Amino acid sequence: PPFPTDKLLYVRRQLEQEMQGHSGREFWMTEYCVCEHNDEVQGEGRDPESMASALYVARVIHYDLTLAHASAWQWWLAISPYDYKDGLVFVDKERSGTYHQSKTLWVLGNFSRFIRPGAQRVAVTGHDPQDCAGLMVSAYVHDTH
């Protein structure tokens, strides 16, 4: 697969095991952004058109929700003037009013739109949840009242 999935899965499995010893507690992923440097993504240098960064974040969110059982997932910074992958929308400091939406904005937007507060994850069959190169599948239900 095109992402460093061994480490991604290992860390989420470790977190899942650690949380099993703390019943009644929830894990929230807060203030996430792409700061790491690996073979697939580099933290510095804004790149709002990067599909690779967006898909990397999608995989992180998916496994945080499905393996580590995160009950909340929050991005670091909505609007950024900086030259990092820390924002969902980037503004140009030199040109007033100029902004660039990132592909990651749309990744997070789809998770946020379709997995509403209070939603519960339900079991899905017919796929291998450990196959990072295949289709990532999760399903959620929520009260519509």
mmCIF file with all atom_site columns, C-alpha atoms in Angstrom:
data_model
loop_
_atom_site.group_PDB
_atom_site.id
_atom_site.type_symbol
_atom_site.label_atom_id
_atom_site.label_alt_id
_atom_site.label_comp_id
_atom_site.label_asym_id
_atom_site.label_entity_id
_atom_site.label_seq_id
_atom_site.pdbx_PDB_ins_code
_atom_site.Cartn_x
_atom_site.Cartn_y
_atom_site.Cartn_z
_atom_site.occupancy
_atom_site.B_iso_or_equiv
_atom_site.pdbx_formal_charge
_atom_site.auth_seq_id
_atom_site.auth_comp_id
_atom_site.auth_asym_id
_atom_site.auth_atom_id
_atom_site.pdbx_PDB_model_num
ATOM 1   C CA . PRO A 1 1   ? 0.000   0.000  0.000  1.00 0.00 ? 1   PRO A CA 1
ATOM 2   C CA . PRO A 1 2   ? 1.132   3.576  -0.619 1.00 0.00 ? 2   PRO A CA 1
ATOM 3   C CA . PHE A 1 3   ? 1.057   4.580  3.071  1.00 0.00 ? 3   PHE A CA 1
ATOM 4   C CA . PRO A 1 4   ? 3.160   3.538  6.096  1.00 0.00 ? 4   PRO A CA 1
ATOM 5   C CA . THR A 1 5   ? 0.335   1.318  7.316  1.00 0.00 ? 5   THR A CA 1
ATOM 6   C CA . ASP A 1 6   ? 2.302   -1.013 9.575  1.00 0.00 ? 6   ASP A CA 1
ATOM 7   C CA . LYS A 1 7   ? 3.019   1.805  12.021 1.00 0.00 ? 7   LYS A CA 1
ATOM 8   C CA . LEU A 1 8   ? -0.468  3.273  11.612 1.00 0.00 ? 8   LEU A CA 1
ATOM 9   C CA . LEU A 1 9   ? -2.119  -0.038 12.507 1.00 0.00 ? 9   LEU A CA 1
ATOM 10  C CA . TYR A 1 10  ? 0.358   -0.849 15.279 1.00 0.00 ? 10  TYR A CA 1
ATOM 11  C CA . VAL A 1 11  ? -0.200  2.456  17.097 1.00 0.00 ? 11  VAL A CA 1
ATOM 12  C CA . ARG A 1 12  ? -4.006  2.186  16.834 1.00 0.00 ? 12  ARG A CA 1
ATOM 13  C CA . ARG A 1 13  ? -3.976  -1.421 18.115 1.00 0.00 ? 13  ARG A CA 1
ATOM 14  C CA . GLN A 1 14  ? -1.759  -0.388 21.032 1.00 0.00 ? 14  GLN A CA 1
ATOM 15  C CA . LEU A 1 15  ? -4.150  2.433  21.872 1.00 0.00 ? 15  LEU A CA 1
ATOM 16  C CA . GLU A 1 16  ? -7.128  0.064  21.676 1.00 0.00 ? 16  GLU A CA 1
ATOM 17  C CA . GLN A 1 17  ? -5.434  -2.317 24.124 1.00 0.00 ? 17  GLN A CA 1
ATOM 18  C CA . GLU A 1 18  ? -4.525  0.514  26.488 1.00 0.00 ? 18  GLU A CA 1
ATOM 19  C CA . MET A 1 19  ? -8.082  1.854  26.485 1.00 0.00 ? 19  MET A CA 1
ATOM 20  C CA . GLN A 1 20  ? -9.513  -1.578 27.352 1.00 0.00 ? 20  GLN A CA 1
ATOM 21  C CA . GLY A 1 21  ? -8.030  -1.116 30.820 1.00 0.00 ? 21  GLY A CA 1
ATOM 22  C CA . HIS A 1 22  ? -9.960  2.134  31.330 1.00 0.00 ? 22  HIS A CA 1
ATOM 23  C CA . SER A 1 23  ? -13.647 1.297  31.011 1.00 0.00 ? 23  SER A CA 1
ATOM 24  C CA . GLY A 1 24  ? -15.941 4.274  30.770 1.00 0.00 ? 24  GLY A CA 1
ATOM 25  C CA . ARG A 1 25  ? -13.257 6.496  29.263 1.00 0.00 ? 25  ARG A CA 1
ATOM 26  C CA . GLU A 1 26  ? -13.264 7.771  25.706 1.00 0.00 ? 26  GLU A CA 1
ATOM 27  C CA . PHE A 1 27  ? -10.448 8.499  23.304 1.00 0.00 ? 27  PHE A CA 1
ATOM 28  C CA . TRP A 1 28  ? -10.625 11.788 21.392 1.00 0.00 ? 28  TRP A CA 1
ATOM 29  C CA . MET A 1 29  ? -8.209  12.600 18.581 1.00 0.00 ? 29  MET A CA 1
ATOM 30  C CA . THR A 1 30  ? -7.757  16.350 18.873 1.00 0.00 ? 30  THR A CA 1
ATOM 31  C CA . GLU A 1 31  ? -5.613  18.926 17.121 1.00 0.00 ? 31  GLU A CA 1
ATOM 32  C CA . TYR A 1 32  ? -4.401  16.608 14.359 1.00 0.00 ? 32  TYR A CA 1
ATOM 33  C CA . CYS A 1 33  ? -2.525  17.864 11.310 1.00 0.00 ? 33  CYS A CA 1
ATOM 34  C CA . VAL A 1 34  ? 0.101   16.441 8.990  1.00 0.00 ? 34  VAL A CA 1
ATOM 35  C CA . CYS A 1 35  ? 3.389   17.220 10.725 1.00 0.00 ? 35  CYS A CA 1
ATOM 36  C CA . GLU A 1 36  ? 5.145   13.899 10.325 1.00 0.00 ? 36  GLU A CA 1
ATOM 37  C CA . HIS A 1 37  ? 7.716   13.125 7.704  1.00 0.00 ? 37  HIS A CA 1
ATOM 38  C CA . ASN A 1 38  ? 7.533   9.724  6.101  1.00 0.00 ? 38  ASN A CA 1
ATOM 39  C CA . ASP A 1 39  ? 7.807   8.243  2.634  1.00 0.00 ? 39  ASP A CA 1
ATOM 40  C CA . GLU A 1 40  ? 4.317   9.418  1.693  1.00 0.00 ? 40  GLU A CA 1
ATOM 41  C CA . VAL A 1 41  ? 3.748   12.857 3.217  1.00 0.00 ? 41  VAL A CA 1
ATOM 42  C CA . GLN A 1 42  ? 5.892   15.705 4.457  1.00 0.00 ? 42  GLN A CA 1
ATOM 43  C CA . GLY A 1 43  ? 4.573   18.127 7.070  1.00 0.00 ? 43  GLY A CA 1
ATOM 44  C CA . GLU A 1 44  ? 6.159   21.301 5.780  1.00 0.00 ? 44  GLU A CA 1
ATOM 45  C CA . GLY A 1 45  ? 4.998   23.016 2.650  1.00 0.00 ? 45  GLY A CA 1
ATOM 46  C CA . ARG A 1 46  ? 1.326   23.658 2.066  1.00 0.00 ? 46  ARG A CA 1
ATOM 47  C CA . ASP A 1 47  ? -0.051  21.588 -0.752 1.00 0.00 ? 47  ASP A CA 1
ATOM 48  C CA . PRO A 1 48  ? -3.821  22.129 -0.925 1.00 0.00 ? 48  PRO A CA 1
ATOM 49  C CA . GLU A 1 49  ? -4.150  20.187 -4.178 1.00 0.00 ? 49  GLU A CA 1
ATOM 50  C CA . SER A 1 50  ? -2.432  17.074 -2.812 1.00 0.00 ? 50  SER A CA 1
ATOM 51  C CA . MET A 1 51  ? -4.659  14.032 -3.092 1.00 0.00 ? 51  MET A CA 1
ATOM 52  C CA . ALA A 1 52  ? -1.904  11.953 -1.452 1.00 0.00 ? 52  ALA A CA 1
ATOM 53  C CA . SER A 1 53  ? -2.099  14.034 1.746  1.00 0.00 ? 53  SER A CA 1
ATOM 54  C CA . ALA A 1 54  ? -5.906  13.930 1.711  1.00 0.00 ? 54  ALA A CA 1
ATOM 55  C CA . LEU A 1 55  ? -5.999  10.141 1.304  1.00 0.00 ? 55  LEU A CA 1
ATOM 56  C CA . TYR A 1 56  ? -3.388  9.783  4.033  1.00 0.00 ? 56  TYR A CA 1
ATOM 57  C CA . VAL A 1 57  ? -5.626  11.773 6.403  1.00 0.00 ? 57  VAL A CA 1
ATOM 58  C CA . ALA A 1 58  ? -8.667  9.713  5.344  1.00 0.00 ? 58  ALA A CA 1
ATOM 59  C CA . ARG A 1 59  ? -6.829  6.527  6.279  1.00 0.00 ? 59  ARG A CA 1
ATOM 60  C CA . VAL A 1 60  ? -5.769  8.004  9.649  1.00 0.00 ? 60  VAL A CA 1
ATOM 61  C CA . ILE A 1 61  ? -9.336  9.068  10.453 1.00 0.00 ? 61  ILE A CA 1
ATOM 62  C CA . HIS A 1 62  ? -10.760 5.706  9.392  1.00 0.00 ? 62  HIS A CA 1
ATOM 63  C CA . TYR A 1 63  ? -8.399  3.697  11.588 1.00 0.00 ? 63  TYR A CA 1
ATOM 64  C CA . ASP A 1 64  ? -8.702  6.112  14.507 1.00 0.00 ? 64  ASP A CA 1
ATOM 65  C CA . LEU A 1 65  ? -12.453 5.501  14.395 1.00 0.00 ? 65  LEU A CA 1
ATOM 66  C CA . THR A 1 66  ? -12.441 1.762  13.655 1.00 0.00 ? 66  THR A CA 1
ATOM 67  C CA . LEU A 1 67  ? -9.358  0.391  15.426 1.00 0.00 ? 67  LEU A CA 1
ATOM 68  C CA . ALA A 1 68  ? -8.680  2.922  18.182 1.00 0.00 ? 68  ALA A CA 1
ATOM 69  C CA . HIS A 1 69  ? -12.420 3.644  18.669 1.00 0.00 ? 69  HIS A CA 1
ATOM 70  C CA . ALA A 1 70  ? -12.066 7.422  18.766 1.00 0.00 ? 70  ALA A CA 1
ATOM 71  C CA . SER A 1 71  ? -15.313 9.030  19.853 1.00 0.00 ? 71  SER A CA 1
ATOM 72  C CA . ALA A 1 72  ? -14.293 12.429 18.451 1.00 0.00 ? 72  ALA A CA 1
ATOM 73  C CA . TRP A 1 73  ? -11.869 13.540 15.752 1.00 0.00 ? 73  TRP A CA 1
ATOM 74  C CA . GLN A 1 74  ? -10.774 17.162 15.354 1.00 0.00 ? 74  GLN A CA 1
ATOM 75  C CA . TRP A 1 75  ? -8.414  18.931 12.977 1.00 0.00 ? 75  TRP A CA 1
ATOM 76  C CA . TRP A 1 76  ? -5.788  21.379 14.246 1.00 0.00 ? 76  TRP A CA 1
ATOM 77  C CA . LEU A 1 77  ? -6.478  24.595 12.332 1.00 0.00 ? 77  LEU A CA 1
ATOM 78  C CA . ALA A 1 78  ? -9.294  25.560 9.971  1.00 0.00 ? 78  ALA A CA 1
ATOM 79  C CA . ILE A 1 79  ? -7.633  28.513 8.224  1.00 0.00 ? 79  ILE A CA 1
ATOM 80  C CA . SER A 1 80  ? -3.877  28.782 7.955  1.00 0.00 ? 80  SER A CA 1
ATOM 81  C CA . PRO A 1 81  ? -1.529  31.450 6.601  1.00 0.00 ? 81  PRO A CA 1
ATOM 82  C CA . TYR A 1 82  ? 1.471   29.152 7.183  1.00 0.00 ? 82  TYR A CA 1
ATOM 83  C CA . ASP A 1 83  ? 3.558   26.938 4.905  1.00 0.00 ? 83  ASP A CA 1
ATOM 84  C CA . TYR A 1 84  ? 2.639   23.629 6.558  1.00 0.00 ? 84  TYR A CA 1
ATOM 85  C CA . LYS A 1 85  ? -0.114  21.046 6.109  1.00 0.00 ? 85  LYS A CA 1
ATOM 86  C CA . ASP A 1 86  ? -1.883  22.380 9.166  1.00 0.00 ? 86  ASP A CA 1
ATOM 87  C CA . GLY A 1 87  ? -4.956  24.046 7.653  1.00 0.00 ? 87  GLY A CA 1
ATOM 88  C CA . LEU A 1 88  ? -8.047  22.986 5.785  1.00 0.00 ? 88  LEU A CA 1
ATOM 89  C CA . VAL A 1 89  ? -8.156  26.324 3.975  1.00 0.00 ? 89  VAL A CA 1
ATOM 90  C CA . PHE A 1 90  ? -5.021  28.339 3.250  1.00 0.00 ? 90  PHE A CA 1
ATOM 91  C CA . VAL A 1 91  ? -4.948  32.114 2.972  1.00 0.00 ? 91  VAL A CA 1
ATOM 92  C CA . ASP A 1 92  ? -2.320  34.063 1.120  1.00 0.00 ? 92  ASP A CA 1
ATOM 93  C CA . LYS A 1 93  ? -0.701  36.631 3.446  1.00 0.00 ? 93  LYS A CA 1
ATOM 94  C CA . GLU A 1 94  ? 0.625   38.688 0.534  1.00 0.00 ? 94  GLU A CA 1
ATOM 95  C CA . ARG A 1 95  ? -2.607  38.808 -1.488 1.00 0.00 ? 95  ARG A CA 1
ATOM 96  C CA . SER A 1 96  ? -5.604  39.909 0.555  1.00 0.00 ? 96  SER A CA 1
ATOM 97  C CA . GLY A 1 97  ? -8.697  37.792 -0.038 1.00 0.00 ? 97  GLY A CA 1
ATOM 98  C CA . THR A 1 98  ? -6.873  34.947 -1.778 1.00 0.00 ? 98  THR A CA 1
ATOM 99  C CA . TYR A 1 99  ? -7.521  31.500 -0.352 1.00 0.00 ? 99  TYR A CA 1
ATOM 100 C CA . HIS A 1 100 ? -7.091  27.857 -1.346 1.00 0.00 ? 100 HIS A CA 1
ATOM 101 C CA . GLN A 1 101 ? -9.267  24.969 -0.180 1.00 0.00 ? 101 GLN A CA 1
ATOM 102 C CA . SER A 1 102 ? -7.358  21.785 0.523  1.00 0.00 ? 102 SER A CA 1
ATOM 103 C CA . LYS A 1 103 ? -8.396  18.299 -0.539 1.00 0.00 ? 103 LYS A CA 1
ATOM 104 C CA . THR A 1 104 ? -8.170  17.418 3.160  1.00 0.00 ? 104 THR A CA 1
ATOM 105 C CA . LEU A 1 105 ? -11.040 19.861 3.810  1.00 0.00 ? 105 LEU A CA 1
ATOM 106 C CA . TRP A 1 106 ? -13.260 17.635 1.676  1.00 0.00 ? 106 TRP A CA 1
ATOM 107 C CA . VAL A 1 107 ? -12.043 14.441 3.344  1.00 0.00 ? 107 VAL A CA 1
ATOM 108 C CA . LEU A 1 108 ? -12.840 15.771 6.809  1.00 0.00 ? 108 LEU A CA 1
ATOM 109 C CA . GLY A 1 109 ? -16.066 17.309 5.504  1.00 0.00 ? 109 GLY A CA 1
ATOM 110 C CA . ASN A 1 110 ? -17.344 13.944 4.306  1.00 0.00 ? 110 ASN A CA 1
ATOM 111 C CA . PHE A 1 111 ? -16.608 12.245 7.610  1.00 0.00 ? 111 PHE A CA 1
ATOM 112 C CA . SER A 1 112 ? -18.230 15.168 9.453  1.00 0.00 ? 112 SER A CA 1
ATOM 113 C CA . ARG A 1 113 ? -21.294 15.314 7.267  1.00 0.00 ? 113 ARG A CA 1
ATOM 114 C CA . PHE A 1 114 ? -22.124 11.628 7.344  1.00 0.00 ? 114 PHE A CA 1
ATOM 115 C CA . ILE A 1 115 ? -20.984 10.680 10.856 1.00 0.00 ? 115 ILE A CA 1
ATOM 116 C CA . ARG A 1 116 ? -23.015 13.002 13.056 1.00 0.00 ? 116 ARG A CA 1
ATOM 117 C CA . PRO A 1 117 ? -22.538 13.659 16.789 1.00 0.00 ? 117 PRO A CA 1
ATOM 118 C CA . GLY A 1 118 ? -23.928 10.764 18.793 1.00 0.00 ? 118 GLY A CA 1
ATOM 119 C CA . ALA A 1 119 ? -23.578 8.271  15.930 1.00 0.00 ? 119 ALA A CA 1
ATOM 120 C CA . GLN A 1 120 ? -22.693 4.702  16.879 1.00 0.00 ? 120 GLN A CA 1
ATOM 121 C CA . ARG A 1 121 ? -20.454 2.515  14.756 1.00 0.00 ? 121 ARG A CA 1
ATOM 122 C CA . VAL A 1 122 ? -22.028 -0.789 13.736 1.00 0.00 ? 122 VAL A CA 1
ATOM 123 C CA . ALA A 1 123 ? -20.463 -4.007 12.511 1.00 0.00 ? 123 ALA A CA 1
ATOM 124 C CA . VAL A 1 124 ? -19.779 -4.465 8.815  1.00 0.00 ? 124 VAL A CA 1
ATOM 125 C CA . THR A 1 125 ? -19.125 -7.813 7.145  1.00 0.00 ? 125 THR A CA 1
ATOM 126 C CA . GLY A 1 126 ? -17.653 -8.806 3.818  1.00 0.00 ? 126 GLY A CA 1
ATOM 127 C CA . HIS A 1 127 ? -14.332 -6.991 4.060  1.00 0.00 ? 127 HIS A CA 1
ATOM 128 C CA . ASP A 1 128 ? -10.972 -7.405 5.783  1.00 0.00 ? 128 ASP A CA 1
ATOM 129 C CA . PRO A 1 129 ? -10.527 -4.536 8.267  1.00 0.00 ? 129 PRO A CA 1
ATOM 130 C CA . GLN A 1 130 ? -6.775  -5.193 8.387  1.00 0.00 ? 130 GLN A CA 1
ATOM 131 C CA . ASP A 1 131 ? -6.333  -4.822 4.607  1.00 0.00 ? 131 ASP A CA 1
ATOM 132 C CA . CYS A 1 132 ? -5.015  -1.278 4.324  1.00 0.00 ? 132 CYS A CA 1
ATOM 133 C CA . ALA A 1 133 ? -4.580  -1.585 0.572  1.00 0.00 ? 133 ALA A CA 1
ATOM 134 C CA . GLY A 1 134 ? -8.217  -2.524 0.046  1.00 0.00 ? 134 GLY A CA 1
ATOM 135 C CA . LEU A 1 135 ? -11.482 -0.749 0.568  1.00 0.00 ? 135 LEU A CA 1
ATOM 136 C CA . MET A 1 136 ? -11.870 0.881  3.985  1.00 0.00 ? 136 MET A CA 1
ATOM 137 C CA . VAL A 1 137 ? -15.400 0.222  5.261  1.00 0.00 ? 137 VAL A CA 1
ATOM 138 C CA . SER A 1 138 ? -17.233 1.444  8.344  1.00 0.00 ? 138 SER A CA 1
ATOM 139 C CA . ALA A 1 139 ? -20.903 2.112  9.054  1.00 0.00 ? 139 ALA A CA 1
ATOM 140 C CA . TYR A 1 140 ? -22.664 4.317  11.581 1.00 0.00 ? 140 TYR A CA 1
ATOM 141 C CA . VAL A 1 141 ? -26.214 4.814  12.802 1.00 0.00 ? 141 VAL A CA 1
ATOM 142 C CA . HIS A 1 142 ? -27.645 7.792  14.593 1.00 0.00 ? 142 HIS A CA 1
ATOM 143 C CA . ASP A 1 143 ? -30.960 8.862  15.999 1.00 0.00 ? 143 ASP A CA 1
ATOM 144 C CA . THR A 1 144 ? -32.805 11.004 13.476 1.00 0.00 ? 144 THR A CA 1
ATOM 145 C CA . HIS A 1 145 ? -35.334 12.398 15.956 1.00 0.00 ? 145 HIS A CA 1
#
